[in-house]
């Protein structure tokens, strides 16, 4: 072992109590940082997962991003014409089957057609708004988790009755309807349809479960009074994080507005960013405070050891070697503290992850936590860096000691 | 003639340590002159005693000769080479390899055993393998009659034993010059006598140079030469 390391560790060993206090300071900082990161990222990941699972990754709709161009605008590119009435265009995606086939040829995922319609459910004399989705049960299984989120019945049950309907469980509860009941749907297009409830779905996102109803595409087309209508293509990609890039390409190829889940929830994602900045600031502050302890210990040792430092320098130790002794002490405290902090952080995360919570927006569940080696690595790097920083200044001061100043006083 | 040969020849003929017009003034509101215009030279195989009243500047001169302090003016030569303008690291390296110090107080590292204290300069110099360092430390401790105490820490030894460990440490890297500042000051007569014998033997059998600061006249009488300092100047 190098003599410098030997001396450093001897200093720490002969000051067990101070060293333990310093190590525990760092360990607490690292432990709570890890727990906090696990909680913050856990809840974020959980929330995103719920979002991603309950909605298609990409929704291609019959809208366009800009209002349709007037013929005059196309002809003269400098003019912009306002106040004209847009010609009535038949809603829906044109040639949906051809577009689906072309997207399917390259997309890393699955695609399903759907018909969206705003409607009102009339039951027991009360009207309740619903957003109706007409879907293809076979294809839907590949683009959303709906088939796995059925509380009662199944998607395939939609084939078993004419005008079969699945309700979100919140909606069913609100109107007081059960499987087997018949409800009346009145669409925005003015069509009235008697439907049989064949299933209850539960996505876990209250906003969706309180308002959604599902049926076959054909039912949707009847409600919209338009044969062959498909006004949304729902897509699920293998890697949810690729959704934005895939959506951009689809929009470029088809001209239809194509919205990824990231774009749909841009506001949420930026709120997460703010949350992360807050988290990293707090975590950084915790670790910085922990390094004050390290500073305190190293600077106490350099004071207590002033005479030993003078001896070492008089024997011929270079200033650099003396500085290294105390930097090593700080690093050792930081390193051991970080390692104990890992255990503490893991234990705290486990404990937090086993606490049950009730939320009005989500199901009762345990607090979501995320285990990531990155959290451990980051906390360690920050703890080590701040320990080294904290140790460097007293170490530099110690190394600058002029041995004669101390030897003169002592002899 | 190569530089190396010249070094060797100079080392054999000339003085090991030499001060020329060495002056050390401490700046301040009232500048304090510790030593002034000192000319001293010490050759191999010489035992020199620096004597004088308390506060006369003996220790200050020893620090200059031992490269622990820099002269404000004048020059200190080690083995013929001027040292006052060298950087701290180079001077530290010279102390480590060529000089050995013994102070009035033993100045051992309290957490380490006698053997570990003696090994410390060897570990810093890294000239010997670890095995050879242990062997040399044990050899030095044995020469100083401490072989039974190699594993003891300083607080488990008597003052005389500690001072002998300090001498063993001073000899660890086989220095050309040993500088001692009142090495017997804290010891009883018997232990002081023992330390003195050891230093004398170094000069007689190994042709080392020894410079001892003392106000013990009996000790000074055993030296080859006495340099008397009064008020920071050499007095005749
Ligand atoms: N840092 C200092 N500032 C001012 N005066 C000092 C300082 N160090 C030592 N002195 C003075 O210098 C003189 C010489 O001191 P020193 O070399 O220790 O003498 P000695 O070893 O002969 O007793 C003394 O008078 C002492 O008080
Ligand atoms: Mg003195």
PDB file of N, CA and C and ligand atoms in Angstrom, chain A residues 405 408, chain B residues 26 32-35 52-61 63 181-182 213, ligand 1:
ATOM      1  N   UNK A 405       7.940  26.649  10.834  1.00  0.00           N
ATOM      2  CA  UNK A 405       7.029  27.442  11.662  1.00  0.00           C
ATOM      3  C   UNK A 405       6.529  26.623  12.834  1.00  0.00           C
ATOM      4  N   UNK A 408       9.788  25.177  15.109  1.00  0.00           N
ATOM      5  CA  UNK A 408      10.309  26.256  15.968  1.00  0.00           C
ATOM      6  C   UNK A 408       9.476  26.381  17.234  1.00  0.00           C
TER       7      UNK A 408
ATOM      8  N   UNK B  26      13.601  37.779   9.547  1.00  0.00           N
ATOM      9  CA  UNK B  26      12.153  37.609   9.448  1.00  0.00           C
ATOM     10  C   UNK B  26      11.528  38.979   9.333  1.00  0.00           C
ATOM     11  N   UNK B  32      13.193  40.768  12.514  1.00  0.00           N
ATOM     12  CA  UNK B  32      14.029  40.041  13.459  1.00  0.00           C
ATOM     13  C   UNK B  32      15.139  39.338  12.692  1.00  0.00           C
ATOM     14  N   UNK B  33      16.378  39.552  13.115  1.00  0.00           N
ATOM     15  CA  UNK B  33      17.501  38.864  12.495  1.00  0.00           C
ATOM     16  C   UNK B  33      17.771  37.605  13.310  1.00  0.00           C
ATOM     17  N   UNK B  34      17.538  36.452  12.683  1.00  0.00           N
ATOM     18  CA  UNK B  34      17.755  35.190  13.403  1.00  0.00           C
ATOM     19  C   UNK B  34      19.232  34.832  13.371  1.00  0.00           C
ATOM     20  N   UNK B  35      19.807  34.864  12.171  1.00  0.00           N
ATOM     21  CA  UNK B  35      21.258  34.665  12.038  1.00  0.00           C
ATOM     22  C   UNK B  35      21.765  35.629  10.981  1.00  0.00           C
ATOM     23  N   UNK B  52      25.956  27.769  22.138  1.00  0.00           N
ATOM     24  CA  UNK B  52      25.653  29.175  22.359  1.00  0.00           C
ATOM     25  C   UNK B  52      24.477  29.307  23.291  1.00  0.00           C
ATOM     26  N   UNK B  53      24.247  30.515  23.801  1.00  0.00           N
ATOM     27  CA  UNK B  53      23.145  30.706  24.736  1.00  0.00           C
ATOM     28  C   UNK B  53      21.789  30.503  24.087  1.00  0.00           C
ATOM     29  N   UNK B  54      20.804  30.304  24.926  1.00  0.00           N
ATOM     30  CA  UNK B  54      19.445  30.117  24.419  1.00  0.00           C
ATOM     31  C   UNK B  54      18.994  31.362  23.658  1.00  0.00           C
ATOM     32  N   UNK B  55      18.364  31.177  22.555  1.00  0.00           N
ATOM     33  CA  UNK B  55      17.862  32.303  21.767  1.00  0.00           C
ATOM     34  C   UNK B  55      18.923  32.944  20.899  1.00  0.00           C
ATOM     35  N   UNK B  56      20.099  32.318  20.789  1.00  0.00           N
ATOM     36  CA  UNK B  56      21.165  32.948  20.016  1.00  0.00           C
ATOM     37  C   UNK B  56      21.052  32.682  18.513  1.00  0.00           C
ATOM     38  N   UNK B  57      20.238  31.713  18.143  1.00  0.00           N
ATOM     39  CA  UNK B  57      20.073  31.452  16.712  1.00  0.00           C
ATOM     40  C   UNK B  57      20.611  30.111  16.259  1.00  0.00           C
ATOM     41  N   UNK B  58      20.868  29.212  17.188  1.00  0.00           N
ATOM     42  CA  UNK B  58      21.425  27.907  16.839  1.00  0.00           C
ATOM     43  C   UNK B  58      20.451  27.097  15.980  1.00  0.00           C
ATOM     44  N   UNK B  59      19.216  27.034  16.462  1.00  0.00           N
ATOM     45  CA  UNK B  59      18.220  26.261  15.702  1.00  0.00           C
ATOM     46  C   UNK B  59      18.013  26.874  14.325  1.00  0.00           C
ATOM     47  N   UNK B  60      17.955  28.205  14.292  1.00  0.00           N
ATOM     48  CA  UNK B  60      17.734  28.882  13.008  1.00  0.00           C
ATOM     49  C   UNK B  60      18.833  28.518  12.016  1.00  0.00           C
ATOM     50  N   UNK B  61      20.054  28.438  12.490  1.00  0.00           N
ATOM     51  CA  UNK B  61      21.160  28.069  11.605  1.00  0.00           C
ATOM     52  C   UNK B  61      20.997  26.628  11.129  1.00  0.00           C
ATOM     53  N   UNK B  63      18.250  24.980  10.719  1.00  0.00           N
ATOM     54  CA  UNK B  63      17.180  24.908   9.717  1.00  0.00           C
ATOM     55  C   UNK B  63      17.696  25.354   8.348  1.00  0.00           C
ATOM     56  N   UNK B 181      18.941  18.730  16.651  1.00  0.00           N
ATOM     57  CA  UNK B 181      18.710  19.945  17.438  1.00  0.00           C
ATOM     58  C   UNK B 181      18.434  19.542  18.882  1.00  0.00           C
ATOM     59  N   UNK B 182      19.404  19.719  19.714  1.00  0.00           N
ATOM     60  CA  UNK B 182      19.315  19.333  21.124  1.00  0.00           C
ATOM     61  C   UNK B 182      18.712  17.940  21.288  1.00  0.00           C
ATOM     62  N   UNK B 213      23.171  20.670  17.497  1.00  0.00           N
ATOM     63  CA  UNK B 213      22.961  21.881  18.286  1.00  0.00           C
ATOM     64  C   UNK B 213      22.797  21.451  19.734  1.00  0.00           C
TER      65      UNK B 213
HETATM   66  N1  LIG C   1       9.250  33.503  13.852  1.00  0.00           N
HETATM   67  C1  LIG C   1      10.043  34.317  14.591  1.00  0.00           C
HETATM   68  N2  LIG C   1       9.830  35.651  14.612  1.00  0.00           N
HETATM   69  C2  LIG C   1      10.617  36.460  15.335  1.00  0.00           C
HETATM   70  N3  LIG C   1      11.620  36.022  16.075  1.00  0.00           N
HETATM   71  C3  LIG C   1      11.886  34.720  16.102  1.00  0.00           C
HETATM   72  C4  LIG C   1      11.121  33.792  15.361  1.00  0.00           C
HETATM   73  N4  LIG C   1      11.621  32.556  15.559  1.00  0.00           N
HETATM   74  C5  LIG C   1      12.662  32.707  16.413  1.00  0.00           C
HETATM   75  N5  LIG C   1      12.816  33.986  16.719  1.00  0.00           N
HETATM   76  C6  LIG C   1      13.864  34.534  17.579  1.00  0.00           C
HETATM   77  O1  LIG C   1      15.093  34.318  16.953  1.00  0.00           O
HETATM   78  C7  LIG C   1      16.079  34.050  17.904  1.00  0.00           C
HETATM   79  C8  LIG C   1      16.807  32.784  17.574  1.00  0.00           C
HETATM   80  O2  LIG C   1      15.972  31.680  17.824  1.00  0.00           O
HETATM   81  P1  LIG C   1      16.513  30.185  17.789  1.00  0.00           P
HETATM   82  O3  LIG C   1      17.208  29.970  16.503  1.00  0.00           O
HETATM   83  O4  LIG C   1      15.399  29.267  18.118  1.00  0.00           O
HETATM   84  O5  LIG C   1      17.559  30.208  18.977  1.00  0.00           O
HETATM   85  P2  LIG C   1      18.195  29.014  19.774  1.00  0.00           P
HETATM   86  O6  LIG C   1      17.888  27.746  19.025  1.00  0.00           O
HETATM   87  O7  LIG C   1      19.648  29.337  19.803  1.00  0.00           O
HETATM   88  O8  LIG C   1      17.621  29.027  21.131  1.00  0.00           O
HETATM   89  C9  LIG C   1      15.393  34.002  19.241  1.00  0.00           C
HETATM   90  O9  LIG C   1      15.635  35.228  19.899  1.00  0.00           O
HETATM   91  C10 LIG C   1      13.934  33.831  18.902  1.00  0.00           C
HETATM   92  O10 LIG C   1      13.147  34.478  19.882  1.00  0.00           O
END
